[in-house]
Amino acid sequence: PTGEAYALSPIEIQRQVTWAIQKHNIREVHIVGGLNRELPFTYFLEMIRKIREVGPALVLQAFTAVEIDGFAREEHQRP
């Protein structure tokens, strides 16, 4: 949606990456999603697993330093 933030499921991301590989022969995926405190770290791990399932040789440019810091802080605060 235009002007609104949203999150795709790891399965939907996998579908889009599969389509991009087949249609455009992509070799690289860039992932920048901001800090969404509603998504657990396991969501991001599953997203990367799903991408790797369909494109094991893809180059992943994933997450900014701010996002990685946010993951670490959130995981450190979880019980």
GROMACS .gro file of N, CA and C in nm:
model
  237
    1PRO      N    1   0.083  -0.121   0.000
    1PRO     CA    2   0.000   0.000   0.000
    1PRO      C    3   0.086   0.126   0.000
    2THR      N    4   0.047   0.221  -0.075
    2THR     CA    5   0.122   0.346  -0.087
    2THR      C    6   0.112   0.427   0.041
    3GLY      N    7   0.228   0.471   0.092
    3GLY     CA    8   0.230   0.556   0.210
    3GLY      C    9   0.207   0.486   0.341
    4GLU      N   10   0.193   0.355   0.339
    4GLU     CA   11   0.170   0.280   0.463
    4GLU      C   12   0.276   0.172   0.478
    5ALA      N   13   0.314   0.148   0.601
    5ALA     CA   14   0.408   0.039   0.627
    5ALA      C   15   0.332  -0.093   0.630
    6TYR      N   16   0.397  -0.198   0.587
    6TYR     CA   17   0.337  -0.331   0.591
    6TYR      C   18   0.448  -0.435   0.596
    7ALA      N   19   0.412  -0.555   0.637
    7ALA     CA   20   0.509  -0.664   0.643
    7ALA      C   21   0.454  -0.782   0.565
    8LEU      N   22   0.537  -0.840   0.482
    8LEU     CA   23   0.501  -0.961   0.409
    8LEU      C   24   0.540  -1.082   0.492
    9SER      N   25   0.468  -1.189   0.476
    9SER     CA   26   0.506  -1.313   0.544
    9SER      C   27   0.632  -1.369   0.478
   10PRO      N   28   0.710  -1.448   0.549
   10PRO     CA   29   0.827  -1.510   0.486
   10PRO      C   30   0.791  -1.591   0.361
   11ILE      N   31   0.673  -1.655   0.361
   11ILE     CA   32   0.629  -1.732   0.243
   11ILE      C   33   0.605  -1.638   0.124
   12GLU      N   34   0.540  -1.523   0.150
   12GLU     CA   35   0.514  -1.428   0.042
   12GLU      C   36   0.646  -1.370  -0.011
   13ILE      N   37   0.739  -1.344   0.077
   13ILE     CA   38   0.872  -1.297   0.033
   13ILE      C   39   0.937  -1.403  -0.054
   14GLN      N   40   0.927  -1.529  -0.013
   14GLN     CA   41   0.983  -1.638  -0.091
   14GLN      C   42   0.920  -1.643  -0.231
   15ARG      N   43   0.788  -1.626  -0.237
   15ARG     CA   44   0.720  -1.624  -0.367
   15ARG      C   45   0.771  -1.511  -0.456
   16GLN      N   46   0.788  -1.394  -0.397
   16GLN     CA   47   0.834  -1.279  -0.476
   16GLN      C   48   0.978  -1.299  -0.524
   17VAL      N   49   1.061  -1.356  -0.439
   17VAL     CA   50   1.200  -1.382  -0.480
   17VAL      C   51   1.203  -1.489  -0.589
   18THR      N   52   1.122  -1.592  -0.576
   18THR     CA   53   1.113  -1.696  -0.680
   18THR      C   54   1.073  -1.635  -0.812
   19TRP      N   55   0.970  -1.549  -0.810
   19TRP     CA   56   0.924  -1.482  -0.932
   19TRP      C   57   1.037  -1.398  -0.992
   20ALA      N   58   1.108  -1.323  -0.909
   20ALA     CA   59   1.215  -1.236  -0.958
   20ALA      C   60   1.330  -1.316  -1.018
   21ILE      N   61   1.359  -1.431  -0.958
   21ILE     CA   62   1.464  -1.518  -1.014
   21ILE      C   63   1.420  -1.567  -1.152
   22GLN      N   64   1.298  -1.616  -1.161
   22GLN     CA   65   1.249  -1.672  -1.286
   22GLN      C   66   1.230  -1.566  -1.394
   23LYS      N   67   1.177  -1.452  -1.358
   23LYS     CA   68   1.144  -1.347  -1.454
   23LYS      C   69   1.264  -1.260  -1.492
   24HIS      N   70   1.348  -1.228  -1.394
   24HIS     CA   71   1.455  -1.132  -1.417
   24HIS      C   72   1.595  -1.186  -1.390
   25ASN      N   73   1.603  -1.315  -1.353
   25ASN     CA   74   1.732  -1.378  -1.326
   25ASN      C   75   1.815  -1.296  -1.225
   26ILE      N   76   1.748  -1.252  -1.119
   26ILE     CA   77   1.819  -1.172  -1.019
   26ILE      C   78   1.931  -1.251  -0.955
   27ARG      N   79   2.030  -1.180  -0.908
   27ARG     CA   80   2.144  -1.243  -0.841
   27ARG      C   81   2.165  -1.188  -0.700
   28GLU      N   82   2.086  -1.088  -0.666
   28GLU     CA   83   2.107  -1.018  -0.539
   28GLU      C   84   1.972  -0.975  -0.482
   29VAL      N   85   1.961  -0.981  -0.350
   29VAL     CA   86   1.840  -0.935  -0.280
   29VAL      C   87   1.885  -0.837  -0.172
   30HIS      N   88   1.819  -0.721  -0.168
   30HIS     CA   89   1.846  -0.621  -0.065
   30HIS      C   90   1.728  -0.619   0.031
   31ILE      N   91   1.757  -0.623   0.160
   31ILE     CA   92   1.653  -0.625   0.261
   31ILE      C   93   1.677  -0.510   0.358
   32VAL      N   94   1.584  -0.416   0.359
   32VAL     CA   95   1.585  -0.306   0.454
   32VAL      C   96   1.441  -0.289   0.498
   33GLY      N   97   1.415  -0.307   0.625
   33GLY     CA   98   1.277  -0.304   0.668
   33GLY      C   99   1.245  -0.209   0.780
   34GLY      N  100   1.344  -0.141   0.832
   34GLY     CA  101   1.317  -0.055   0.946
   34GLY      C  102   1.306  -0.135   1.074
   35LEU      N  103   1.263  -0.069   1.177
   35LEU     CA  104   1.252  -0.133   1.308
   35LEU      C  105   1.104  -0.157   1.339
   36ASN      N  106   1.062  -0.280   1.327
   36ASN     CA  107   0.925  -0.317   1.359
   36ASN      C  108   0.928  -0.404   1.484
   37ARG      N  109   0.897  -0.345   1.595
   37ARG     CA  110   0.906  -0.416   1.724
   37ARG      C  111   0.800  -0.525   1.739
   38GLU      N  112   0.702  -0.529   1.647
   38GLU     CA  113   0.599  -0.632   1.652
   38GLU      C  114   0.647  -0.763   1.590
   39LEU      N  115   0.757  -0.758   1.516
   39LEU     CA  116   0.809  -0.879   1.452
   39LEU      C  117   0.925  -0.936   1.535
   40PRO      N  118   0.915  -1.060   1.576
   40PRO     CA  119   1.025  -1.120   1.653
   40PRO      C  120   1.144  -1.149   1.562
   41PHE      N  121   1.259  -1.163   1.622
   41PHE     CA  122   1.381  -1.193   1.546
   41PHE      C  123   1.365  -1.320   1.463
   42THR      N  124   1.286  -1.415   1.514
   42THR     CA  125   1.265  -1.541   1.441
   42THR      C  126   1.199  -1.516   1.305
   43TYR      N  127   1.119  -1.410   1.293
   43TYR     CA  128   1.059  -1.374   1.164
   43TYR      C  129   1.169  -1.348   1.061
   44PHE      N  130   1.270  -1.273   1.099
   44PHE     CA  131   1.378  -1.237   1.006
   44PHE      C  132   1.464  -1.359   0.972
   45LEU      N  133   1.486  -1.445   1.070
   45LEU     CA  134   1.559  -1.569   1.042
   45LEU      C  135   1.483  -1.655   0.942
   46GLU      N  136   1.351  -1.667   0.961
   46GLU     CA  137   1.268  -1.746   0.870
   46GLU      C  138   1.267  -1.683   0.730
   47MET      N  139   1.263  -1.551   0.722
   47MET     CA  140   1.265  -1.483   0.594
   47MET      C  141   1.393  -1.519   0.518
   48ILE      N  142   1.505  -1.515   0.585
   48ILE     CA  143   1.632  -1.548   0.519
   48ILE      C  144   1.636  -1.696   0.480
   49ARG      N  145   1.584  -1.783   0.565
   49ARG     CA  146   1.577  -1.926   0.529
   49ARG      C  147   1.496  -1.946   0.402
   50LYS      N  148   1.382  -1.880   0.393
   50LYS     CA  149   1.294  -1.895   0.276
   50LYS      C  150   1.362  -1.842   0.150
   51ILE      N  151   1.434  -1.733   0.161
   51ILE     CA  152   1.506  -1.680   0.045
   51ILE      C  153   1.615  -1.779   0.003
   52ARG      N  154   1.688  -1.832   0.099
   52ARG     CA  155   1.796  -1.927   0.070
   52ARG      C  156   1.743  -2.056   0.007
   53GLU      N  157   1.622  -2.098   0.044
   53GLU     CA  158   1.564  -2.219  -0.014
   53GLU      C  159   1.550  -2.207  -0.165
   54VAL      N  160   1.510  -2.090  -0.213
   54VAL     CA  161   1.488  -2.073  -0.356
   54VAL      C  162   1.607  -2.011  -0.429
   55GLY      N  163   1.697  -1.950  -0.356
   55GLY     CA  164   1.813  -1.887  -0.418
   55GLY      C  165   1.937  -1.901  -0.333
   56PRO      N  166   1.987  -2.023  -0.320
   56PRO     CA  167   2.103  -2.043  -0.231
   56PRO      C  168   2.228  -1.965  -0.273
   57ALA      N  169   2.239  -1.929  -0.399
   57ALA     CA  170   2.357  -1.856  -0.446
   57ALA      C  171   2.335  -1.705  -0.449
   58LEU      N  172   2.215  -1.659  -0.414
   58LEU     CA  173   2.189  -1.515  -0.415
   58LEU      C  174   2.279  -1.442  -0.316
   59VAL      N  175   2.321  -1.324  -0.354
   59VAL     CA  176   2.392  -1.236  -0.262
   59VAL      C  177   2.285  -1.164  -0.181
   60LEU      N  178   2.294  -1.170  -0.050
   60LEU     CA  179   2.200  -1.099   0.036
   60LEU      C  180   2.267  -0.977   0.097
   61GLN      N  181   2.210  -0.862   0.069
   61GLN     CA  182   2.250  -0.738   0.134
   61GLN      C  183   2.137  -0.711   0.232
   62ALA      N  184   2.157  -0.750   0.356
   62ALA     CA  185   2.045  -0.751   0.449
   62ALA      C  186   2.071  -0.666   0.573
   63PHE      N  187   1.980  -0.575   0.598
   63PHE     CA  188   1.969  -0.500   0.722
   63PHE      C  189   2.078  -0.393   0.738
   64THR      N  190   2.034  -0.283   0.792
   64THR     CA  191   2.125  -0.173   0.823
   64THR      C  192   2.187  -0.196   0.960
   65ALA      N  193   2.288  -0.119   0.992
   65ALA     CA  194   2.350  -0.128   1.125
   65ALA      C  195   2.248  -0.095   1.233
   66VAL      N  196   2.160   0.000   1.206
   66VAL     CA  197   2.056   0.037   1.304
   66VAL      C  198   1.962  -0.081   1.327
   67GLU      N  199   1.926  -0.151   1.220
   67GLU     CA  200   1.837  -0.268   1.235
   67GLU      C  201   1.905  -0.379   1.315
   68ILE      N  202   2.030  -0.406   1.286
   68ILE     CA  203   2.102  -0.511   1.359
   68ILE      C  204   2.114  -0.475   1.506
   69ASP      N  205   2.142  -0.349   1.535
   69ASP     CA  206   2.146  -0.303   1.673
   69ASP      C  207   2.009  -0.321   1.739
   70GLY      N  208   1.903  -0.288   1.666
   70GLY     CA  209   1.768  -0.305   1.718
   70GLY      C  210   1.735  -0.450   1.747
   71PHE      N  211   1.776  -0.540   1.658
   71PHE     CA  212   1.755  -0.684   1.683
   71PHE      C  213   1.823  -0.725   1.812
   72ALA      N  214   1.947  -0.684   1.828
   72ALA     CA  215   2.024  -0.722   1.947
   72ALA      C  216   1.959  -0.667   2.073
   73ARG      N  217   1.916  -0.543   2.068
   73ARG     CA  218   1.853  -0.483   2.187
   73ARG      C  219   1.722  -0.552   2.221
   74GLU      N  220   1.641  -0.581   2.119
   74GLU     CA  221   1.512  -0.647   2.143
   74GLU      C  222   1.535  -0.788   2.199
   75GLU      N  223   1.626  -0.862   2.141
   75GLU     CA  224   1.651  -0.999   2.188
   75GLU      C  225   1.708  -0.999   2.329
   76HIS      N  226   1.790  -0.900   2.360
   76HIS     CA  227   1.849  -0.892   2.494
   76HIS      C  228   1.742  -0.863   2.600
   77GLN      N  229   1.636  -0.793   2.562
   77GLN     CA  230   1.529  -0.757   2.655
   77GLN      C  231   1.423  -0.865   2.670
   78ARG      N  232   1.422  -0.963   2.582
   78ARG     CA  233   1.319  -1.068   2.592
   78ARG      C  234   1.349  -1.159   2.711
   79PRO      N  235   1.241  -1.204   2.776
   79PRO     CA  236   1.260  -1.294   2.892
   79PRO      C  237   1.313  -1.430   2.851
   0.00000   0.00000   0.00000
